[in-house]
Amino acid sequence: MNNIQKNRLKDQIFKVWGIGCTLFALILLAFFIGDILIDGIMRIDWAFIIDLPSRKPEKAGIYTALMGSIWILFLTTIIAFPIGVAAGVYLEEYSKKNRLSAILEINISNLAGVPSIIYGLLGLEVFVRIMGLGASVLAGSLTLSLLILPIIIVATREAIKAVPKSIKDASYALGASKWQTIWNQVLPASSGGILTGVILALSRAVGETAPLIVVGALAYVPFAPESPMDDFSVLPIQIFNWISRPQHGFIENAAAAIIILLLITFIMNGIAVYFRNKWQKKLK
Amino acid sequence: MAKEIEINMETITEQIPGKLIDPSLKKKSKIEVKDVKVWYDDFNAIKGIDMNIKPNTVTAFIGPSGCGKSTFLRLFNRMNDYIEGFRMEGKIKINGDNIYKKKVNVEELRKEIGMVFQKPNPFPKSIFDNVAYGLKIQGITDKQLIEERVIYCLKQVALWDEVKDDLKKSGMALSGGQQQRLCIARTLAVQPSIILMDEPTSALDPISTAKVEELIFKLKEKYTIIIVTHNMQQASRISDYTAFFYLGELIEYNKTKTIFTNPEKQQTENYITGRFG
């Protein structure tokens, strides 16, 4: 066998290996989703979505948890979005490239890797106890905001970096100030990338359980939250609660709730992909 | 937007903020450069240049890559300010005022001194918004005025007939040559008196290049133009004065005709005849 044949063979082997690895991951996912669907799809109806929690599995619904998740999503968005984007803009456009900014940069990357339960402990101490917010939706949202801030900051910076320098130059050369250039050129041109990052970060937040348990989200709340200071539960906690019960009916409920949660995250990721594609086309 | 707007230059006699004015009626823009030196960190990019540039002329900067001509050009509208490690000594006076004084408002300066870049760089916005951008950032909201100015500038660069039906189309959808003329129109819209051009045709095909050169020739009546070019023929075709740079120094600066027919320095002759560089 000569060299060319050897290389071709290696090529083939690697190709098969790659296909195998991809299939392995996909099959696992398909198996999981299939299993969940079989268990839960029959349980999903309108009543399941608008019913309050109950001791009887066939009567229980996800209304309070779903509303809790929506509250969390809403508050986390309005807290984390402006702060994260502003921090990203500052780091990319304003801060001088010196040692301080290098330290900031490394630490923001580190923050993105901190286990979420640590954020829960931080939220418990700072928001629940020191600021006296109690186990409220607001405290939970602030905690999740901290958790996803590094992701939003990093995504914002990457999106801003992708804006061609020539566009900024053109803006400056026409007499635009730094802020005008950022507001009129940099942010519009990077908005797709920023939105993608924000949505992906939020879809992570909506699936978080550990930090919210630490902050004090309840497994059972009789009513949906009506203000930021109310007690709350969220879908992942509801799922966790149902799975830990012995009755088979609750297992079905859990599977159904998982389907709803997956649906929410899939839709959010879909929107993110849509924005990213639109954005890439625009910059080309 | 499609309606034609007549622009009567004779009725406009002085500069009224926001109103269209004929740039030739503006103060003549004399440029004086005194002993300018530039460093990027430790690298001495420009090693002491003196130069005077006359109003309403086209001056070409030529020289091999890395000779400092682009750096020198970008001094006039202070575009080097953003480069880290940039340091500058000496004076550049435009109409008698040193533009590197502390008090100078850089944004105002850049409205007076426009710039066209090497690669056409329209904003990812509509053709109309590209030209209107300079006015919008000045806070001008008068729609009619903006419209008049956009149409006037697009006509100046001979782009109007090509784009008048799709002003809402993205500026990036135009061809390279059209994009570059759009960028020139965008620059004209802010009514500068000096236009800096950094190899404006190096990314264009010969036909588009000819159009841009024709345009430069026309603009000379009203503007002072400084153009960096790698194309010797281009320098000889369009410029009145030519400056030859080499390794951060101004080797020779004279009337274009003299430089190309009877240069004083051997280095200049070698460069323009293609023996090096």
PDB file of C-alpha atoms in Angstrom, chain A residues 37-259:
ATOM      1  CA  LEU A  37     -42.911  11.983  24.626  1.00  0.00           C
ATOM      2  CA  ILE A  38     -44.297   8.489  25.199  1.00  0.00           C
ATOM      3  CA  ASP A  39     -44.648   9.172  28.920  1.00  0.00           C
ATOM      4  CA  GLY A  40     -45.966  12.675  28.775  1.00  0.00           C
ATOM      5  CA  ILE A  41     -47.559  13.676  25.498  1.00  0.00           C
ATOM      6  CA  MET A  42     -50.959  12.234  26.431  1.00  0.00           C
ATOM      7  CA  ARG A  43     -50.967  14.233  29.640  1.00  0.00           C
ATOM      8  CA  ILE A  44     -50.655  17.621  27.919  1.00  0.00           C
ATOM      9  CA  ASP A  45     -53.879  19.474  27.465  1.00  0.00           C
ATOM     10  CA  TRP A  46     -55.080  22.970  28.186  1.00  0.00           C
ATOM     11  CA  ALA A  47     -56.179  22.001  31.709  1.00  0.00           C
ATOM     12  CA  PHE A  48     -52.649  20.780  32.483  1.00  0.00           C
ATOM     13  CA  ILE A  49     -51.320  24.209  31.644  1.00  0.00           C
ATOM     14  CA  ILE A  50     -53.866  26.289  33.541  1.00  0.00           C
ATOM     15  CA  ASP A  51     -54.396  24.027  36.566  1.00  0.00           C
ATOM     16  CA  LEU A  52     -52.917  24.811  39.957  1.00  0.00           C
ATOM     17  CA  PRO A  53     -50.787  22.237  41.756  1.00  0.00           C
ATOM     18  CA  SER A  54     -52.629  19.436  43.491  1.00  0.00           C
ATOM     19  CA  ARG A  55     -52.038  16.342  45.594  1.00  0.00           C
ATOM     20  CA  LYS A  56     -53.837  14.298  42.964  1.00  0.00           C
ATOM     21  CA  PRO A  57     -51.687  13.826  39.886  1.00  0.00           C
ATOM     22  CA  GLU A  58     -54.573  13.843  37.408  1.00  0.00           C
ATOM     23  CA  LYS A  59     -55.745  17.212  38.760  1.00  0.00           C
ATOM     24  CA  ALA A  60     -52.353  18.857  39.074  1.00  0.00           C
ATOM     25  CA  GLY A  61     -51.193  21.421  36.516  1.00  0.00           C
ATOM     26  CA  ILE A  62     -48.153  23.532  35.888  1.00  0.00           C
ATOM     27  CA  TYR A  63     -49.812  26.941  35.963  1.00  0.00           C
ATOM     28  CA  THR A  64     -47.964  28.363  38.980  1.00  0.00           C
ATOM     29  CA  ALA A  65     -44.600  26.989  37.878  1.00  0.00           C
ATOM     30  CA  LEU A  66     -45.086  28.176  34.302  1.00  0.00           C
ATOM     31  CA  MET A  67     -46.054  31.664  35.456  1.00  0.00           C
ATOM     32  CA  GLY A  68     -43.075  31.627  37.850  1.00  0.00           C
ATOM     33  CA  SER A  69     -40.787  30.761  34.962  1.00  0.00           C
ATOM     34  CA  ILE A  70     -42.276  33.519  32.824  1.00  0.00           C
ATOM     35  CA  TRP A  71     -41.858  36.046  35.640  1.00  0.00           C
ATOM     36  CA  ILE A  72     -38.262  34.937  36.125  1.00  0.00           C
ATOM     37  CA  LEU A  73     -37.619  35.167  32.399  1.00  0.00           C
ATOM     38  CA  PHE A  74     -39.139  38.632  32.175  1.00  0.00           C
ATOM     39  CA  LEU A  75     -37.360  40.122  35.188  1.00  0.00           C
ATOM     40  CA  THR A  76     -34.042  38.483  34.361  1.00  0.00           C
ATOM     41  CA  THR A  77     -34.236  39.924  30.866  1.00  0.00           C
ATOM     42  CA  ILE A  78     -34.843  43.484  31.991  1.00  0.00           C
ATOM     43  CA  ILE A  79     -32.097  43.235  34.611  1.00  0.00           C
ATOM     44  CA  ALA A  80     -29.385  41.334  32.764  1.00  0.00           C
ATOM     45  CA  PHE A  81     -29.852  42.671  29.231  1.00  0.00           C
ATOM     46  CA  PRO A  82     -29.009  46.349  29.777  1.00  0.00           C
ATOM     47  CA  ILE A  83     -26.256  45.655  32.313  1.00  0.00           C
ATOM     48  CA  GLY A  84     -24.617  42.922  30.271  1.00  0.00           C
ATOM     49  CA  VAL A  85     -24.709  44.833  26.994  1.00  0.00           C
ATOM     50  CA  ALA A  86     -23.456  48.034  28.626  1.00  0.00           C
ATOM     51  CA  ALA A  87     -20.578  46.159  30.253  1.00  0.00           C
ATOM     52  CA  GLY A  88     -19.727  44.490  26.948  1.00  0.00           C
ATOM     53  CA  VAL A  89     -19.734  47.818  25.112  1.00  0.00           C
ATOM     54  CA  TYR A  90     -17.561  49.385  27.791  1.00  0.00           C
ATOM     55  CA  LEU A  91     -14.994  46.587  27.737  1.00  0.00           C
ATOM     56  CA  GLU A  92     -14.809  46.471  23.951  1.00  0.00           C
ATOM     57  CA  GLU A  93     -15.018  50.150  23.056  1.00  0.00           C
ATOM     58  CA  TYR A  94     -14.024  52.287  26.003  1.00  0.00           C
ATOM     59  CA  SER A  95     -11.645  50.495  28.362  1.00  0.00           C
ATOM     60  CA  LYS A  96      -7.988  50.945  27.614  1.00  0.00           C
ATOM     61  CA  LYS A  97      -6.045  47.801  26.895  1.00  0.00           C
ATOM     62  CA  ASN A  98      -4.008  47.632  30.081  1.00  0.00           C
ATOM     63  CA  ARG A  99      -3.456  45.222  32.915  1.00  0.00           C
ATOM     64  CA  LEU A 100      -6.724  46.111  34.639  1.00  0.00           C
ATOM     65  CA  SER A 101      -8.764  45.295  31.564  1.00  0.00           C
ATOM     66  CA  ALA A 102      -6.848  42.043  31.124  1.00  0.00           C
ATOM     67  CA  ILE A 103      -7.687  41.073  34.715  1.00  0.00           C
ATOM     68  CA  LEU A 104     -11.341  42.008  34.152  1.00  0.00           C
ATOM     69  CA  GLU A 105     -11.415  39.936  31.001  1.00  0.00           C
ATOM     70  CA  ILE A 106      -9.987  36.806  32.634  1.00  0.00           C
ATOM     71  CA  ASN A 107     -12.350  37.119  35.574  1.00  0.00           C
ATOM     72  CA  ILE A 108     -15.422  37.489  33.417  1.00  0.00           C
ATOM     73  CA  SER A 109     -14.456  34.303  31.611  1.00  0.00           C
ATOM     74  CA  ASN A 110     -13.917  32.675  35.004  1.00  0.00           C
ATOM     75  CA  LEU A 111     -17.331  33.824  36.196  1.00  0.00           C
ATOM     76  CA  ALA A 112     -18.914  32.099  33.217  1.00  0.00           C
ATOM     77  CA  GLY A 113     -17.470  28.843  34.536  1.00  0.00           C
ATOM     78  CA  VAL A 114     -18.548  29.154  38.179  1.00  0.00           C
ATOM     79  CA  PRO A 115     -21.024  26.411  39.152  1.00  0.00           C
ATOM     80  CA  SER A 116     -24.543  27.763  39.311  1.00  0.00           C
ATOM     81  CA  ILE A 117     -25.113  26.673  42.891  1.00  0.00           C
ATOM     82  CA  ILE A 118     -22.399  29.098  43.995  1.00  0.00           C
ATOM     83  CA  TYR A 119     -24.448  31.889  42.435  1.00  0.00           C
ATOM     84  CA  GLY A 120     -27.370  30.582  44.449  1.00  0.00           C
ATOM     85  CA  LEU A 121     -25.379  30.982  47.667  1.00  0.00           C
ATOM     86  CA  LEU A 122     -24.347  34.484  46.625  1.00  0.00           C
ATOM     87  CA  GLY A 123     -27.970  35.361  45.854  1.00  0.00           C
ATOM     88  CA  LEU A 124     -29.116  33.938  49.174  1.00  0.00           C
ATOM     89  CA  GLU A 125     -26.652  36.065  51.110  1.00  0.00           C
ATOM     90  CA  VAL A 126     -26.850  39.311  49.138  1.00  0.00           C
ATOM     91  CA  PHE A 127     -30.380  39.532  47.798  1.00  0.00           C
ATOM     92  CA  VAL A 128     -32.429  37.400  50.178  1.00  0.00           C
ATOM     93  CA  ARG A 129     -30.713  38.301  53.452  1.00  0.00           C
ATOM     94  CA  ILE A 130     -28.750  41.560  53.153  1.00  0.00           C
ATOM     95  CA  MET A 131     -31.135  43.325  50.803  1.00  0.00           C
ATOM     96  CA  GLY A 132     -34.075  41.663  52.551  1.00  0.00           C
ATOM     97  CA  LEU A 133     -35.906  40.658  49.384  1.00  0.00           C
ATOM     98  CA  GLY A 134     -36.869  37.281  50.829  1.00  0.00           C
ATOM     99  CA  ALA A 135     -37.467  34.235  48.659  1.00  0.00           C
ATOM    100  CA  SER A 136     -39.115  36.402  46.023  1.00  0.00           C
ATOM    101  CA  VAL A 137     -39.233  36.322  42.237  1.00  0.00           C
ATOM    102  CA  LEU A 138     -37.057  39.425  42.294  1.00  0.00           C
ATOM    103  CA  ALA A 139     -34.357  37.761  44.379  1.00  0.00           C
ATOM    104  CA  GLY A 140     -34.433  34.756  42.057  1.00  0.00           C
ATOM    105  CA  SER A 141     -34.214  36.961  38.966  1.00  0.00           C
ATOM    106  CA  LEU A 142     -31.309  38.955  40.361  1.00  0.00           C
ATOM    107  CA  THR A 143     -29.469  35.724  41.124  1.00  0.00           C
ATOM    108  CA  LEU A 144     -30.070  34.339  37.637  1.00  0.00           C
ATOM    109  CA  SER A 145     -29.062  37.705  36.174  1.00  0.00           C
ATOM    110  CA  LEU A 146     -25.673  37.373  37.863  1.00  0.00           C
ATOM    111  CA  LEU A 147     -25.421  33.874  36.494  1.00  0.00           C
ATOM    112  CA  ILE A 148     -25.988  34.859  32.883  1.00  0.00           C
ATOM    113  CA  LEU A 149     -24.237  38.245  32.890  1.00  0.00           C
ATOM    114  CA  PRO A 150     -20.847  36.796  31.931  1.00  0.00           C
ATOM    115  CA  ILE A 151     -22.447  34.977  28.993  1.00  0.00           C
ATOM    116  CA  ILE A 152     -24.151  38.155  27.781  1.00  0.00           C
ATOM    117  CA  ILE A 153     -20.980  40.214  28.230  1.00  0.00           C
ATOM    118  CA  VAL A 154     -18.858  37.738  26.298  1.00  0.00           C
ATOM    119  CA  ALA A 155     -21.473  37.460  23.524  1.00  0.00           C
ATOM    120  CA  THR A 156     -21.772  41.256  23.280  1.00  0.00           C
ATOM    121  CA  ARG A 157     -18.013  41.643  22.997  1.00  0.00           C
ATOM    122  CA  GLU A 158     -17.751  38.978  20.310  1.00  0.00           C
ATOM    123  CA  ALA A 159     -20.575  40.591  18.335  1.00  0.00           C
ATOM    124  CA  ILE A 160     -18.980  44.040  18.600  1.00  0.00           C
ATOM    125  CA  LYS A 161     -15.589  42.662  17.608  1.00  0.00           C
ATOM    126  CA  ALA A 162     -17.169  41.284  14.435  1.00  0.00           C
ATOM    127  CA  VAL A 163     -18.224  44.765  13.298  1.00  0.00           C
ATOM    128  CA  PRO A 164     -15.718  45.774  10.612  1.00  0.00           C
ATOM    129  CA  LYS A 165     -13.352  48.518  11.703  1.00  0.00           C
ATOM    130  CA  SER A 166     -13.926  50.208   8.360  1.00  0.00           C
ATOM    131  CA  ILE A 167     -17.492  51.035   9.371  1.00  0.00           C
ATOM    132  CA  LYS A 168     -16.342  52.687  12.572  1.00  0.00           C
ATOM    133  CA  ASP A 169     -13.628  54.572  10.685  1.00  0.00           C
ATOM    134  CA  ALA A 170     -16.192  55.862   8.222  1.00  0.00           C
ATOM    135  CA  SER A 171     -18.413  57.069  11.024  1.00  0.00           C
ATOM    136  CA  TYR A 172     -15.582  58.828  12.857  1.00  0.00           C
ATOM    137  CA  ALA A 173     -14.339  60.380   9.626  1.00  0.00           C
ATOM    138  CA  LEU A 174     -17.740  62.002   9.141  1.00  0.00           C
ATOM    139  CA  GLY A 175     -17.449  63.739  12.477  1.00  0.00           C
ATOM    140  CA  ALA A 176     -19.368  61.313  14.646  1.00  0.00           C
ATOM    141  CA  SER A 177     -18.476  61.090  18.308  1.00  0.00           C
ATOM    142  CA  LYS A 178     -17.662  57.802  19.931  1.00  0.00           C
ATOM    143  CA  TRP A 179     -21.132  57.432  21.384  1.00  0.00           C
ATOM    144  CA  GLN A 180     -22.799  58.316  18.069  1.00  0.00           C
ATOM    145  CA  THR A 181     -20.655  55.726  16.340  1.00  0.00           C
ATOM    146  CA  ILE A 182     -21.533  53.066  18.887  1.00  0.00           C
ATOM    147  CA  TRP A 183     -25.237  53.894  18.901  1.00  0.00           C
ATOM    148  CA  ASN A 184     -25.736  54.370  15.151  1.00  0.00           C
ATOM    149  CA  GLN A 185     -23.288  51.899  13.672  1.00  0.00           C
ATOM    150  CA  VAL A 186     -21.761  49.450  16.114  1.00  0.00           C
ATOM    151  CA  LEU A 187     -24.895  48.417  18.023  1.00  0.00           C
ATOM    152  CA  PRO A 188     -27.175  48.037  14.976  1.00  0.00           C
ATOM    153  CA  ALA A 189     -24.504  46.039  13.170  1.00  0.00           C
ATOM    154  CA  SER A 190     -23.924  43.808  16.179  1.00  0.00           C
ATOM    155  CA  SER A 191     -27.518  43.556  17.396  1.00  0.00           C
ATOM    156  CA  GLY A 192     -28.070  40.135  15.838  1.00  0.00           C
ATOM    157  CA  GLY A 193     -25.066  38.676  17.617  1.00  0.00           C
ATOM    158  CA  ILE A 194     -25.960  40.350  20.888  1.00  0.00           C
ATOM    159  CA  LEU A 195     -29.567  39.134  20.727  1.00  0.00           C
ATOM    160  CA  THR A 196     -28.397  35.613  19.950  1.00  0.00           C
ATOM    161  CA  GLY A 197     -26.183  35.652  23.029  1.00  0.00           C
ATOM    162  CA  VAL A 198     -28.891  37.110  25.229  1.00  0.00           C
ATOM    163  CA  ILE A 199     -31.499  34.583  24.122  1.00  0.00           C
ATOM    164  CA  LEU A 200     -29.134  31.646  24.593  1.00  0.00           C
ATOM    165  CA  ALA A 201     -28.253  32.961  28.041  1.00  0.00           C
ATOM    166  CA  LEU A 202     -31.932  33.320  28.927  1.00  0.00           C
ATOM    167  CA  SER A 203     -32.731  29.843  27.729  1.00  0.00           C
ATOM    168  CA  ARG A 204     -30.040  28.655  30.086  1.00  0.00           C
ATOM    169  CA  ALA A 205     -31.595  30.710  32.905  1.00  0.00           C
ATOM    170  CA  VAL A 206     -35.035  29.228  32.337  1.00  0.00           C
ATOM    171  CA  GLY A 207     -33.667  25.725  32.846  1.00  0.00           C
ATOM    172  CA  GLU A 208     -31.695  26.512  36.021  1.00  0.00           C
ATOM    173  CA  THR A 209     -32.779  24.750  39.195  1.00  0.00           C
ATOM    174  CA  ALA A 210     -30.004  24.687  41.759  1.00  0.00           C
ATOM    175  CA  PRO A 211     -29.505  28.429  42.383  1.00  0.00           C
ATOM    176  CA  LEU A 212     -33.244  28.985  42.703  1.00  0.00           C
ATOM    177  CA  ILE A 213     -33.603  26.198  45.241  1.00  0.00           C
ATOM    178  CA  VAL A 214     -30.827  27.789  47.285  1.00  0.00           C
ATOM    179  CA  VAL A 215     -32.465  31.205  47.048  1.00  0.00           C
ATOM    180  CA  GLY A 216     -35.632  29.646  48.372  1.00  0.00           C
ATOM    181  CA  ALA A 217     -37.953  28.991  45.472  1.00  0.00           C
ATOM    182  CA  LEU A 218     -40.664  26.698  46.702  1.00  0.00           C
ATOM    183  CA  ALA A 219     -41.610  23.318  45.343  1.00  0.00           C
ATOM    184  CA  TYR A 220     -45.203  24.071  46.151  1.00  0.00           C
ATOM    185  CA  VAL A 221     -46.844  27.464  45.762  1.00  0.00           C
ATOM    186  CA  PRO A 222     -50.615  27.646  45.682  1.00  0.00           C
ATOM    187  CA  PHE A 223     -50.781  30.767  43.479  1.00  0.00           C
ATOM    188  CA  ALA A 224     -48.929  32.298  40.580  1.00  0.00           C
ATOM    189  CA  PRO A 225     -46.801  35.320  41.520  1.00  0.00           C
ATOM    190  CA  GLU A 226     -48.508  38.655  41.006  1.00  0.00           C
ATOM    191  CA  SER A 227     -45.662  41.003  41.890  1.00  0.00           C
ATOM    192  CA  PRO A 228     -41.859  40.791  41.969  1.00  0.00           C
ATOM    193  CA  MET A 229     -41.976  40.316  45.727  1.00  0.00           C
ATOM    194  CA  ASP A 230     -44.136  37.161  45.682  1.00  0.00           C
ATOM    195  CA  ASP A 231     -43.061  33.608  46.389  1.00  0.00           C
ATOM    196  CA  PHE A 232     -42.592  31.523  43.319  1.00  0.00           C
ATOM    197  CA  SER A 233     -41.736  28.198  41.789  1.00  0.00           C
ATOM    198  CA  VAL A 234     -40.382  27.441  38.339  1.00  0.00           C
ATOM    199  CA  LEU A 235     -40.827  24.588  35.878  1.00  0.00           C
ATOM    200  CA  PRO A 236     -37.555  22.739  36.608  1.00  0.00           C
ATOM    201  CA  ILE A 237     -38.305  22.735  40.331  1.00  0.00           C
ATOM    202  CA  GLN A 238     -41.828  21.508  39.671  1.00  0.00           C
ATOM    203  CA  ILE A 239     -40.405  18.714  37.527  1.00  0.00           C
ATOM    204  CA  PHE A 240     -37.895  17.789  40.204  1.00  0.00           C
ATOM    205  CA  ASN A 241     -40.674  17.733  42.788  1.00  0.00           C
ATOM    206  CA  TRP A 242     -42.942  15.519  40.717  1.00  0.00           C
ATOM    207  CA  ILE A 243     -40.223  13.054  39.801  1.00  0.00           C
ATOM    208  CA  SER A 244     -39.415  12.486  43.451  1.00  0.00           C
ATOM    209  CA  ARG A 245     -42.976  11.335  44.203  1.00  0.00           C
ATOM    210  CA  PRO A 246     -43.929   7.648  44.213  1.00  0.00           C
ATOM    211  CA  GLN A 247     -47.245   7.770  42.296  1.00  0.00           C
ATOM    212  CA  HIS A 248     -46.999   6.917  38.635  1.00  0.00           C
ATOM    213  CA  GLY A 249     -49.331   9.801  37.734  1.00  0.00           C
ATOM    214  CA  PHE A 250     -46.748  12.310  38.846  1.00  0.00           C
ATOM    215  CA  ILE A 251     -44.106  10.709  36.625  1.00  0.00           C
ATOM    216  CA  GLU A 252     -46.432  11.360  33.711  1.00  0.00           C
ATOM    217  CA  ASN A 253     -46.889  14.926  34.894  1.00  0.00           C
ATOM    218  CA  ALA A 254     -43.146  15.380  35.093  1.00  0.00           C
ATOM    219  CA  ALA A 255     -42.685  14.083  31.557  1.00  0.00           C
ATOM    220  CA  ALA A 256     -45.381  16.435  30.321  1.00  0.00           C
ATOM    221  CA  ALA A 257     -43.777  19.387  32.102  1.00  0.00           C
ATOM    222  CA  ILE A 258     -40.402  18.427  30.622  1.00  0.00           C
ATOM    223  CA  ILE A 259     -41.968  18.580  27.173  1.00  0.00           C
TER     224      ILE A 259
END
